[in-house]
Tab-separated table of C-alpha atoms and ligand atoms in Angstrom:
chain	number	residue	atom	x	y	z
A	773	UNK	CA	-24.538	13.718	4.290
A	774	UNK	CA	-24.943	12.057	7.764
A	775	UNK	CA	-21.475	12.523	9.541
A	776	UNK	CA	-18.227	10.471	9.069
A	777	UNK	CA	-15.092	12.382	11.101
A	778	UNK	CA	-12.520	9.122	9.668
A	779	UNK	CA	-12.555	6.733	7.010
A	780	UNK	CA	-10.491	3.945	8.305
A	781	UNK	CA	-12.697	0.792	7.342
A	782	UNK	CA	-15.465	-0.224	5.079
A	783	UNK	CA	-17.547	-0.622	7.832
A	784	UNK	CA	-17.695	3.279	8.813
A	785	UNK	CA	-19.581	3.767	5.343
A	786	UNK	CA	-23.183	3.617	5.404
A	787	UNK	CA	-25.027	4.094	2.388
A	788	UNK	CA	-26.614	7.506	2.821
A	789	UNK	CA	-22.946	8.465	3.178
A	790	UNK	CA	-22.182	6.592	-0.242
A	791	UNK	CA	-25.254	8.605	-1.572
A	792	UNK	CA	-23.898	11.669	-0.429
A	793	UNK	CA	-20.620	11.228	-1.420
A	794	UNK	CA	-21.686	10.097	-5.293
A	795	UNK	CA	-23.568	12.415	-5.597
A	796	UNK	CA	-21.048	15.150	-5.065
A	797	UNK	CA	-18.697	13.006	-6.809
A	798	UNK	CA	-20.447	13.493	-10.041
A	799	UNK	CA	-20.991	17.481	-9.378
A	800	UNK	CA	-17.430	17.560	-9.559
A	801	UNK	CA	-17.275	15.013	-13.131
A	802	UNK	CA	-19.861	17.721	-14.341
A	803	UNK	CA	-17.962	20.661	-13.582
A	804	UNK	CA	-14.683	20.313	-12.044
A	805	UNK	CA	-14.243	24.542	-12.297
A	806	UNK	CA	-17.218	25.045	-9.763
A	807	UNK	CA	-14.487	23.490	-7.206
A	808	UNK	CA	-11.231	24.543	-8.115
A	809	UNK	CA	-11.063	26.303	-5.063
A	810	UNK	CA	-13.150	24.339	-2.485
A	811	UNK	CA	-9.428	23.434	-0.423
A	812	UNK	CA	-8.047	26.551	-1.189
A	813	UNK	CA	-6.067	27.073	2.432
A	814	UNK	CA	-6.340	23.294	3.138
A	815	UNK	CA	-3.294	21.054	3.801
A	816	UNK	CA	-3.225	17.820	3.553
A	817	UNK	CA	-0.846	15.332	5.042
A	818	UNK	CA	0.007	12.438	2.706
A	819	UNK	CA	2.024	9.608	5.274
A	820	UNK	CA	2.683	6.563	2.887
A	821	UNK	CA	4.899	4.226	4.382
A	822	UNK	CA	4.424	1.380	1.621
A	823	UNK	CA	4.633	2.001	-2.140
A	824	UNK	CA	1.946	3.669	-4.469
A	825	UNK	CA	1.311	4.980	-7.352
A	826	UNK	CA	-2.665	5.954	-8.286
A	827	UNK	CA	-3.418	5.852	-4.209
A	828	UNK	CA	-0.780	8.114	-3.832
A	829	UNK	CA	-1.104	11.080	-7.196
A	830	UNK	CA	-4.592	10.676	-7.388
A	831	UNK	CA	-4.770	11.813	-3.658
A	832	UNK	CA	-2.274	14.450	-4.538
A	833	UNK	CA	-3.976	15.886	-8.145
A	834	UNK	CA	-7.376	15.740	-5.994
A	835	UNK	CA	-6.320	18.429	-3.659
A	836	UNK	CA	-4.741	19.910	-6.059
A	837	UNK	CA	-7.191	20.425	-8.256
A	838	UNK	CA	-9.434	21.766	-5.356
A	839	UNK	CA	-6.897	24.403	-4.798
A	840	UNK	CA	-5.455	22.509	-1.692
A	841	UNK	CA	-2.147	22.137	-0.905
A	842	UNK	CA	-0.222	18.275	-0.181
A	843	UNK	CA	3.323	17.539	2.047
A	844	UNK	CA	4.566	14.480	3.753
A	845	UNK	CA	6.594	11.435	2.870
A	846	UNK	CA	6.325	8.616	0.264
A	847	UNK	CA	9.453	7.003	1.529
A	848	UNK	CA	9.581	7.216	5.659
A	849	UNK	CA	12.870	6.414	6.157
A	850	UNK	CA	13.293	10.712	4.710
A	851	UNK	CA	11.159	11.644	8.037
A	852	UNK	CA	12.061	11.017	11.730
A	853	UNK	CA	10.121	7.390	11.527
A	854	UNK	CA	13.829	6.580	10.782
A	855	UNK	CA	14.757	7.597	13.904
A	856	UNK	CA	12.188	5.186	15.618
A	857	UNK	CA	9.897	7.698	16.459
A	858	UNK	CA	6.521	6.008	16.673
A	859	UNK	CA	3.262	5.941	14.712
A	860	UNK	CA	0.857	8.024	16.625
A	861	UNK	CA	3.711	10.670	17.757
A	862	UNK	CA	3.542	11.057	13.510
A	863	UNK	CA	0.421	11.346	13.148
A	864	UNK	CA	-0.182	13.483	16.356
A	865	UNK	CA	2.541	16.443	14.913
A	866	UNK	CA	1.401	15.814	11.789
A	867	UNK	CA	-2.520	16.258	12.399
A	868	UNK	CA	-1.273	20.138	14.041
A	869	UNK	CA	-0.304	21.476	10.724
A	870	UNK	CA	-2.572	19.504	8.211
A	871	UNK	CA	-6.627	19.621	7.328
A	872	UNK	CA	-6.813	15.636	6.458
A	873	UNK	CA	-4.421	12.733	7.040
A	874	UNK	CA	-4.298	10.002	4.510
A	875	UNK	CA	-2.331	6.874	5.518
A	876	UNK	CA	-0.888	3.952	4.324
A	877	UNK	CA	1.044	1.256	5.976
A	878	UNK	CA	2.009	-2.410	5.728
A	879	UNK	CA	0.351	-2.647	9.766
A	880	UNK	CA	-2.753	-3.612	9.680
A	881	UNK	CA	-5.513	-1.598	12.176
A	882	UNK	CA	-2.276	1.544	11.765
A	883	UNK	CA	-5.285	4.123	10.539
A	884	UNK	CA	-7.759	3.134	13.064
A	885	UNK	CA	-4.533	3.470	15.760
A	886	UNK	CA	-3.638	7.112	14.197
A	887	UNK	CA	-7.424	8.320	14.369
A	888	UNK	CA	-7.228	7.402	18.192
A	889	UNK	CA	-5.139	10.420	18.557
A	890	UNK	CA	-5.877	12.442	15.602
A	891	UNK	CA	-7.291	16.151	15.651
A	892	UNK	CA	-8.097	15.706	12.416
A	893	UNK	CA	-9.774	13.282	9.946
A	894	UNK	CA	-8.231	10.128	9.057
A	895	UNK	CA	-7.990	8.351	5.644
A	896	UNK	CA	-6.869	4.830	5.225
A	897	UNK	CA	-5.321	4.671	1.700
A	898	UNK	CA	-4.405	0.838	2.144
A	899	UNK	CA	-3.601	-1.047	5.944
A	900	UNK	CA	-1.483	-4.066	5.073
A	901	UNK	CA	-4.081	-6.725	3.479
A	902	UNK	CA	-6.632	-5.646	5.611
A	903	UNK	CA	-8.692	-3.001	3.649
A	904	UNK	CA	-8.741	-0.073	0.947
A	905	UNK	CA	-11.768	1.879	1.777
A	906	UNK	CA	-10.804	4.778	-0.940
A	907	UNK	CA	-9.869	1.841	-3.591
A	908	UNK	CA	-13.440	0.806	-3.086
A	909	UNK	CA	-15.084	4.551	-3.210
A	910	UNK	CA	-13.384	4.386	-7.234
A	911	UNK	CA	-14.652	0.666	-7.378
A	912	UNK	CA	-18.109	1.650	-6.403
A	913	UNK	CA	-17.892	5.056	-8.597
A	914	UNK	CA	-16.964	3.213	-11.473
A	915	UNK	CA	-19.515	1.088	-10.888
A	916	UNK	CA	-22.398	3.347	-10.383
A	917	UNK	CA	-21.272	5.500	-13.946
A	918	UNK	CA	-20.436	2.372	-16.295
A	919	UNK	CA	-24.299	0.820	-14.628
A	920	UNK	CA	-26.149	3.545	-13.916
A	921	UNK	CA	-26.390	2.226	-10.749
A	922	UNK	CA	-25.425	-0.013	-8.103
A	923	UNK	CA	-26.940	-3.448	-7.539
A	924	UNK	CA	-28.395	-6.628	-9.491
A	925	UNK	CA	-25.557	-7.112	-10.657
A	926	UNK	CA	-23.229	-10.811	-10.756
A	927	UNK	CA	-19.669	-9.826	-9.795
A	928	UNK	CA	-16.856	-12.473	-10.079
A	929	UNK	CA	-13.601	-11.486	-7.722
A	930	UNK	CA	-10.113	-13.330	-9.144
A	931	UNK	CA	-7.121	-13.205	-7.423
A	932	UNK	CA	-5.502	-12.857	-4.264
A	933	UNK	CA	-8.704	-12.824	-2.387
A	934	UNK	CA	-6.725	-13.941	1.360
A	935	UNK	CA	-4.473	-10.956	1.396
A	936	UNK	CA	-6.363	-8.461	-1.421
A	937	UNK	CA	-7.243	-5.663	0.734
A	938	UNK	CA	-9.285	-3.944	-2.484
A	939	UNK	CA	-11.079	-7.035	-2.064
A	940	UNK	CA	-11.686	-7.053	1.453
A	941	UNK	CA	-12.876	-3.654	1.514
A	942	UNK	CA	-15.199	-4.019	-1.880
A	943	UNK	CA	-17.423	-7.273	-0.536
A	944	UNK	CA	-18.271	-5.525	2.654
A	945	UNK	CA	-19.147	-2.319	0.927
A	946	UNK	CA	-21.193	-4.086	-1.406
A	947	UNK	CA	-23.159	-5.447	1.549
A	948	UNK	CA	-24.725	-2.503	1.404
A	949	UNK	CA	-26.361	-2.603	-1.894
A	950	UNK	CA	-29.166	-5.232	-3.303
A	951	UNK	CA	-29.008	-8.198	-4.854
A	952	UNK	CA	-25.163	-8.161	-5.679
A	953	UNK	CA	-24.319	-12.045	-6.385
A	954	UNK	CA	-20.762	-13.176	-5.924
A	955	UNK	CA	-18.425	-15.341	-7.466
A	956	UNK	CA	-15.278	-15.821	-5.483
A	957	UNK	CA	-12.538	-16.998	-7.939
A	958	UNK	CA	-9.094	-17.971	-6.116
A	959	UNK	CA	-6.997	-20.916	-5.968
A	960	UNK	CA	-7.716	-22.789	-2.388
A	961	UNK	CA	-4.712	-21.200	-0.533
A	962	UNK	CA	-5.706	-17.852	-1.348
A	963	UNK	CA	-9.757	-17.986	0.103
A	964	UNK	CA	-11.305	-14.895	1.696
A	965	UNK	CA	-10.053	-14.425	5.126
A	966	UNK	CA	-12.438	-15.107	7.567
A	967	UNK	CA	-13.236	-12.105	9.060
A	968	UNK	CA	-14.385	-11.038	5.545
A	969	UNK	CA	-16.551	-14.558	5.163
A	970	UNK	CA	-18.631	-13.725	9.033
A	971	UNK	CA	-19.171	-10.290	7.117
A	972	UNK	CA	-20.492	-11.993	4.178
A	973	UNK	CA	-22.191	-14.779	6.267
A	974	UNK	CA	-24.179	-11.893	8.528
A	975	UNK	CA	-25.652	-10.002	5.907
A	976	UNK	CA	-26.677	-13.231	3.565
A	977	UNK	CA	-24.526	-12.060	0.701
A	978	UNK	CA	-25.106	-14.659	-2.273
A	979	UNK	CA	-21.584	-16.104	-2.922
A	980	UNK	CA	-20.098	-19.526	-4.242
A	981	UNK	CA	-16.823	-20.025	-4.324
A	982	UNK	CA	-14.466	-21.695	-7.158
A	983	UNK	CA	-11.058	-22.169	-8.759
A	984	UNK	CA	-12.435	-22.182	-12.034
A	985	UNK	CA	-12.382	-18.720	-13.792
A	986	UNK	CA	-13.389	-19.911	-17.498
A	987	UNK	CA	-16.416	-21.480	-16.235
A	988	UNK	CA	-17.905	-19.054	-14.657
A	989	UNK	CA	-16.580	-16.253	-16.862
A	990	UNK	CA	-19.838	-16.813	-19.413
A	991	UNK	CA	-22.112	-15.770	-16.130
A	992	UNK	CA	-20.182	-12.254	-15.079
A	993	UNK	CA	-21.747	-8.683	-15.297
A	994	UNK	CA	-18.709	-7.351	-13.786
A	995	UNK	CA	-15.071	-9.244	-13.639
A	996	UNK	CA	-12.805	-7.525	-10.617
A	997	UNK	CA	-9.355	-9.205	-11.621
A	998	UNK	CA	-6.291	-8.759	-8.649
A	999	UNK	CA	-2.510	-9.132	-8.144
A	1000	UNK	CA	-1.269	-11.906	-6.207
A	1001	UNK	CA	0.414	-9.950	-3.270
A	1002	UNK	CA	3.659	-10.825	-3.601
A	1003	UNK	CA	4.964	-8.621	-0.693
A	1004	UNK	CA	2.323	-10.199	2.139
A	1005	UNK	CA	3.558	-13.913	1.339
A	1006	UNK	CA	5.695	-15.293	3.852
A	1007	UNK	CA	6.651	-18.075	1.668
A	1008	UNK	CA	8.391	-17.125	-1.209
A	1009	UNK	CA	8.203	-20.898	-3.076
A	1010	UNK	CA	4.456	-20.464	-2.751
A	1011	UNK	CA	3.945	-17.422	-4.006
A	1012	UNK	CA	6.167	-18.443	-7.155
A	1013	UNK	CA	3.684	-21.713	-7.393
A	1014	UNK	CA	0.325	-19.101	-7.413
A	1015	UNK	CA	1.217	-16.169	-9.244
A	1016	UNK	CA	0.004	-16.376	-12.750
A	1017	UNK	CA	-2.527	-18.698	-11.699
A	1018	UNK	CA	-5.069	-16.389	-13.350
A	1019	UNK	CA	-4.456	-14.778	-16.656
A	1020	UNK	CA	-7.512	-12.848	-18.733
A	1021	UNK	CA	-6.699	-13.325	-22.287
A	1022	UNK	CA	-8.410	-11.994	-25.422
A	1023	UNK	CA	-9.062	-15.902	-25.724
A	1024	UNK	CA	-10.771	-16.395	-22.446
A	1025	UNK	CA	-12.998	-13.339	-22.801
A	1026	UNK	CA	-14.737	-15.192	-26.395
A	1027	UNK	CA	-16.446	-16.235	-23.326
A	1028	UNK	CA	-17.618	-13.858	-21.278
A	1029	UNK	CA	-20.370	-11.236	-22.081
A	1030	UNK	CA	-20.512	-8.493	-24.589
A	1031	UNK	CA	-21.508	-5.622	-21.665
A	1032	UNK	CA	-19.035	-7.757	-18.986
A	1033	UNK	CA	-17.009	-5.110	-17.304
A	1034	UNK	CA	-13.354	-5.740	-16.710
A	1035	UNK	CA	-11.870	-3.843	-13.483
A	1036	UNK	CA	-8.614	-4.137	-11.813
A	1037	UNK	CA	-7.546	-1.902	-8.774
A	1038	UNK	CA	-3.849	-1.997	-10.390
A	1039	UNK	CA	-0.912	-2.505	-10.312
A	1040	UNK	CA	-1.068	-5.902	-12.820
A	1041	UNK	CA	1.546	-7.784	-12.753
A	1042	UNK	CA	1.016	-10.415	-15.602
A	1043	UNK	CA	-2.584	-11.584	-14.862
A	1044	UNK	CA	-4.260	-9.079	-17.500
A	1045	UNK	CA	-2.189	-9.097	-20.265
A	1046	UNK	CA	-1.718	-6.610	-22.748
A	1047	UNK	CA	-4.244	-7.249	-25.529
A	1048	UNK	CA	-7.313	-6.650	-23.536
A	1049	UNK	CA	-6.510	-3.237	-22.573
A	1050	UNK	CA	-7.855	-2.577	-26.064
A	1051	UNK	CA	-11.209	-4.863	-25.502
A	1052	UNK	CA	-13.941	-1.666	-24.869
A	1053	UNK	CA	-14.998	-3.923	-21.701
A	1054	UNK	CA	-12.036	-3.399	-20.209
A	1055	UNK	CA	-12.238	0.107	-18.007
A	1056	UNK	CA	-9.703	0.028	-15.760
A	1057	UNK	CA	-7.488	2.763	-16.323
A	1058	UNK	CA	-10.690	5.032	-16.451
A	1059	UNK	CA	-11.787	3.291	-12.899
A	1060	UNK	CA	-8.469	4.988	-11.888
A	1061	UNK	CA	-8.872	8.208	-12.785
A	1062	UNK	CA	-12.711	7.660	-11.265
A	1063	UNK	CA	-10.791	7.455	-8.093
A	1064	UNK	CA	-9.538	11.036	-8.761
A	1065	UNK	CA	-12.834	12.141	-8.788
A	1066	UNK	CA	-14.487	10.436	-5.614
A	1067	UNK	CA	-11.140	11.580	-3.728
A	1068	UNK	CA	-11.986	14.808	-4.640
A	1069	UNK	CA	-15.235	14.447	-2.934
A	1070	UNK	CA	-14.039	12.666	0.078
A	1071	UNK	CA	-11.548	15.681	0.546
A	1072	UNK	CA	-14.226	18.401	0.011
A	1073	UNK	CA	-16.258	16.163	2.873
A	1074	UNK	CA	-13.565	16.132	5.493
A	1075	UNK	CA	-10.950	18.793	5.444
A	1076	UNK	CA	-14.120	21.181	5.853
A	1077	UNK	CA	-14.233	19.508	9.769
A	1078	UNK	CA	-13.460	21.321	12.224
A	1079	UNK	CA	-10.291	20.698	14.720
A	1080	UNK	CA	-11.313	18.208	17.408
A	1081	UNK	CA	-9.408	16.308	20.094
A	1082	UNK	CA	-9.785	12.661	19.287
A	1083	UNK	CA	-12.525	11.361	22.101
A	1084	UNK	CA	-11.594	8.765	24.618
A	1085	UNK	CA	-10.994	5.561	23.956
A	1086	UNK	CA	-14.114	2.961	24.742
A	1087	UNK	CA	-14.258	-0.571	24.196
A	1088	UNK	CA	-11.055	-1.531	25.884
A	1089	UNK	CA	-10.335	-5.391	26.472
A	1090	UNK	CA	-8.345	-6.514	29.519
A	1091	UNK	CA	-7.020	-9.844	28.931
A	1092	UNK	CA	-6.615	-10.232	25.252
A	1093	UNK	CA	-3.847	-9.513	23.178
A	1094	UNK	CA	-3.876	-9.631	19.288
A	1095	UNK	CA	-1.254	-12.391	18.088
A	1096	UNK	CA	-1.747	-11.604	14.634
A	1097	UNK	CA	2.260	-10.518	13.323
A	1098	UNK	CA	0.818	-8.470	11.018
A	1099	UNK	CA	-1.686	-6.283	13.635
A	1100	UNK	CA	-0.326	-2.517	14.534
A	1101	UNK	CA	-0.364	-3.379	18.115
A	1102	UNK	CA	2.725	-6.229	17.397
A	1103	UNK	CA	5.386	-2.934	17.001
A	1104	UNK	CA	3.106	-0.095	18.313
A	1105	UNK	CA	3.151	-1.326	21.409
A	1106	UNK	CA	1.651	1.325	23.565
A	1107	UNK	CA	-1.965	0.950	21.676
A	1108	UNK	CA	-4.869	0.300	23.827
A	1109	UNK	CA	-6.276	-3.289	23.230
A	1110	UNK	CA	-9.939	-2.599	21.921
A	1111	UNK	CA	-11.870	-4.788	20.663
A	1112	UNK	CA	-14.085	-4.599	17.295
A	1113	UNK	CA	-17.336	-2.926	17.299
A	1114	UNK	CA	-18.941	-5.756	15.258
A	1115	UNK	CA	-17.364	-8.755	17.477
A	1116	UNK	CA	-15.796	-8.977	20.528
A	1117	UNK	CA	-14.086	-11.730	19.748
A	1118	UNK	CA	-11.974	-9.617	17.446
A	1119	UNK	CA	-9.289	-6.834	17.225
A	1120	UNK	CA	-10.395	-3.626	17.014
A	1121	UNK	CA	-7.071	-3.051	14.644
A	1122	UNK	CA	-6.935	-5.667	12.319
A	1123	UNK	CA	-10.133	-7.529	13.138
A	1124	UNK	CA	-8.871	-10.396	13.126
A	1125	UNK	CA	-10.317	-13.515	16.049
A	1126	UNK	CA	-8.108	-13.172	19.116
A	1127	UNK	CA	-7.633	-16.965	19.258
A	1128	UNK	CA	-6.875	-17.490	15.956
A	1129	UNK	CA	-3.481	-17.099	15.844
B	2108	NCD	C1	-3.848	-1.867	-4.665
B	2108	NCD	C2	-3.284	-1.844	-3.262
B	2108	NCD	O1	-2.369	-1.069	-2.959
B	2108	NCD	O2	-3.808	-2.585	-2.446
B	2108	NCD	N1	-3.386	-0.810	-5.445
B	2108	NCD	C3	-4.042	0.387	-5.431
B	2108	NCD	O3	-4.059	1.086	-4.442
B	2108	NCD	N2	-4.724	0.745	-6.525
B	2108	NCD	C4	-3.758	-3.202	-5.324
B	2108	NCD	C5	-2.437	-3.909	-5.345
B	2108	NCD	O4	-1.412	-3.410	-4.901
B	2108	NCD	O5	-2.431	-5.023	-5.870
């Protein structure tokens, strides 16, 4: 497996990585015994400052069941963050007792800012609607063991695509794979940011866009249903108006195929509704304990690292200041400025354009 120290984005991924990673992944599916004590001795830091459920247990029973141990905080206000200590002093104490940081935080760009100053590896488990690198490692898994495989495949995304950070994080992993054809299904307000469309633009992704799920429903290998993200709205009134704009129904899959796969990163929250869960195309609470699995891998892969002081920063920008209010660097607000390794014109945080805020 070629080297990856942090998995903060997507973009850090390359797909001898993935290969690797898989690979071990189903070792472990095979015979989860051989590694019941791969971690033994390993700590792992778990700092969620924003909700979870499957992100945050299946991180948890992973190291666990690699005979690692787990401490840290699901609710930050129980840790010294209420006493308005900052981000990177966390992390920095934190990354001198633990193997592996995982991280999750409504700031978008927070786990790229904590590997800055991290001794050891960083794992994004969610950065405000930015991206979900591990929710895509179970996407892809689940993927790879319902196909056989990765690729040729027509995928149809519904949702919350604008602030859906499984969704973010899943297109530009896909970019890696062939011949993956997209359907982008969200009401007009909630597009694909478009620091996500350049991505898709660059590597000549085949995508059309629509509001119309039933119509394209018939053409679907895979259908990747989402929440709308109630908690990244600023506008309460129109998240009320778009919420339960999308709802799969026994009725509405007469239409799709017989093989379709129906995922869902989960939570639901009313646009999946109960009936299906019994459909045998719908796999979602099996894609979650898939992410059990690849976590397991992804652990094995990193806490193994050895101790390193984080190298210096590069790629600093002078003039330009991130105005987006949901970037790390609005309340962090000693962070270098850098600038994205893909675009200069964007935040090396949040990637998000400079000017367009
Ligand atoms: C997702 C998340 O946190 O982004 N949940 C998860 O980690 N499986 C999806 C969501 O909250 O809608």
């Amino acid at each position: 497996m070629g080297e990856l120290r942090n998995l903060v984005s997507v973009s850090d991924m390359t797909r001898q990585w993935w290969d690797g990673l898989y690979l071990r992944c189903c070792d472990i599916i095979a015979d989860p015994g051989n590694y019941a004590d791969s971690c033994r001795g390993k700590l792992l830091a778990s700092l969620f400052y924003e909700p979870s459920t499957r992100t945050n247990f299946s991180f948890q029973a992973a190291m666990m069941r690699l005979g690692g141990n787990v401490f840290g905080f699901s609710d930050p206000m129980c840790s010294s963050v209420s006493k308005g200590e900052t981000l990177v002093d966390t992390v920095r104490i934190t990354a001198t007792y633990s193997d592996a940081i995982v991280i999750r935080s409504s700031q978008e760009g927070a786990p790229t800012a904590a590997a800055l100053y991290s001794e050891t590896p960083i794992i994004n488990a969610g950065d405000g609607g930015h991206f979900h690198p591990t929710q895509t490692l179970t996407d892809l898994a689940t993927i790879a063991q319902k196909r056989g495989g990765i690729g040729d495949f027509s995928i149809g995304i519904c949702g919350d695509l604008k602030y859906g950070r499984t969704v973010h994080s899943l297109i530009v992993a896909l970019a890696l794979f062939p011949d993956v054809r997209f359907y982008l299904i969200s009401p007009r307000e909630l597009r694909i940011p478009e620091y996500v469309r350049q991505v898709m633009q660059t590597n000549e992704l085949q995508y059309s866009e629509t509001e119309n799920l039933a119509q394209c429903i018939p053409d679907l290998d895979i259908l990747y249903m989402t929440r709308v993200q109630r908690e990244r709205f600023g506008n309460a009134a129109e998240y009320k108006r778009l919420r339960g704009v999308y709802v799969l129904t026994r009725k509405l899959l007469e239409r799709a195929r017989g093989d379709m796969l129906i995922m869902h990163p989960l939570p639901r929250y009313g646009e999946i509704t109960p009936e299906v869960d019994s459909d045998p195309r719908a796999i979602y609470f099996e894609q979650a304990r898939y992410g059990m699995y690849i976590r397991m891998a992804l652990l094995h892969e990193l806490t193994h690292l050895p101790r390193r002081p984080p190298p210096p920063v590069t790629g600093v920008v002078s003039a330009l200041k991130c105005r987006n209010p949901a970037c790390v660097t609005q309340t962090e607000l000693y962070l270098p400025p850098i600038i994205s390794a893909r675009d200069t014109e964007r935040c090396g945080y949040c990637d998000k354009n400079f000017l367009s805020f």
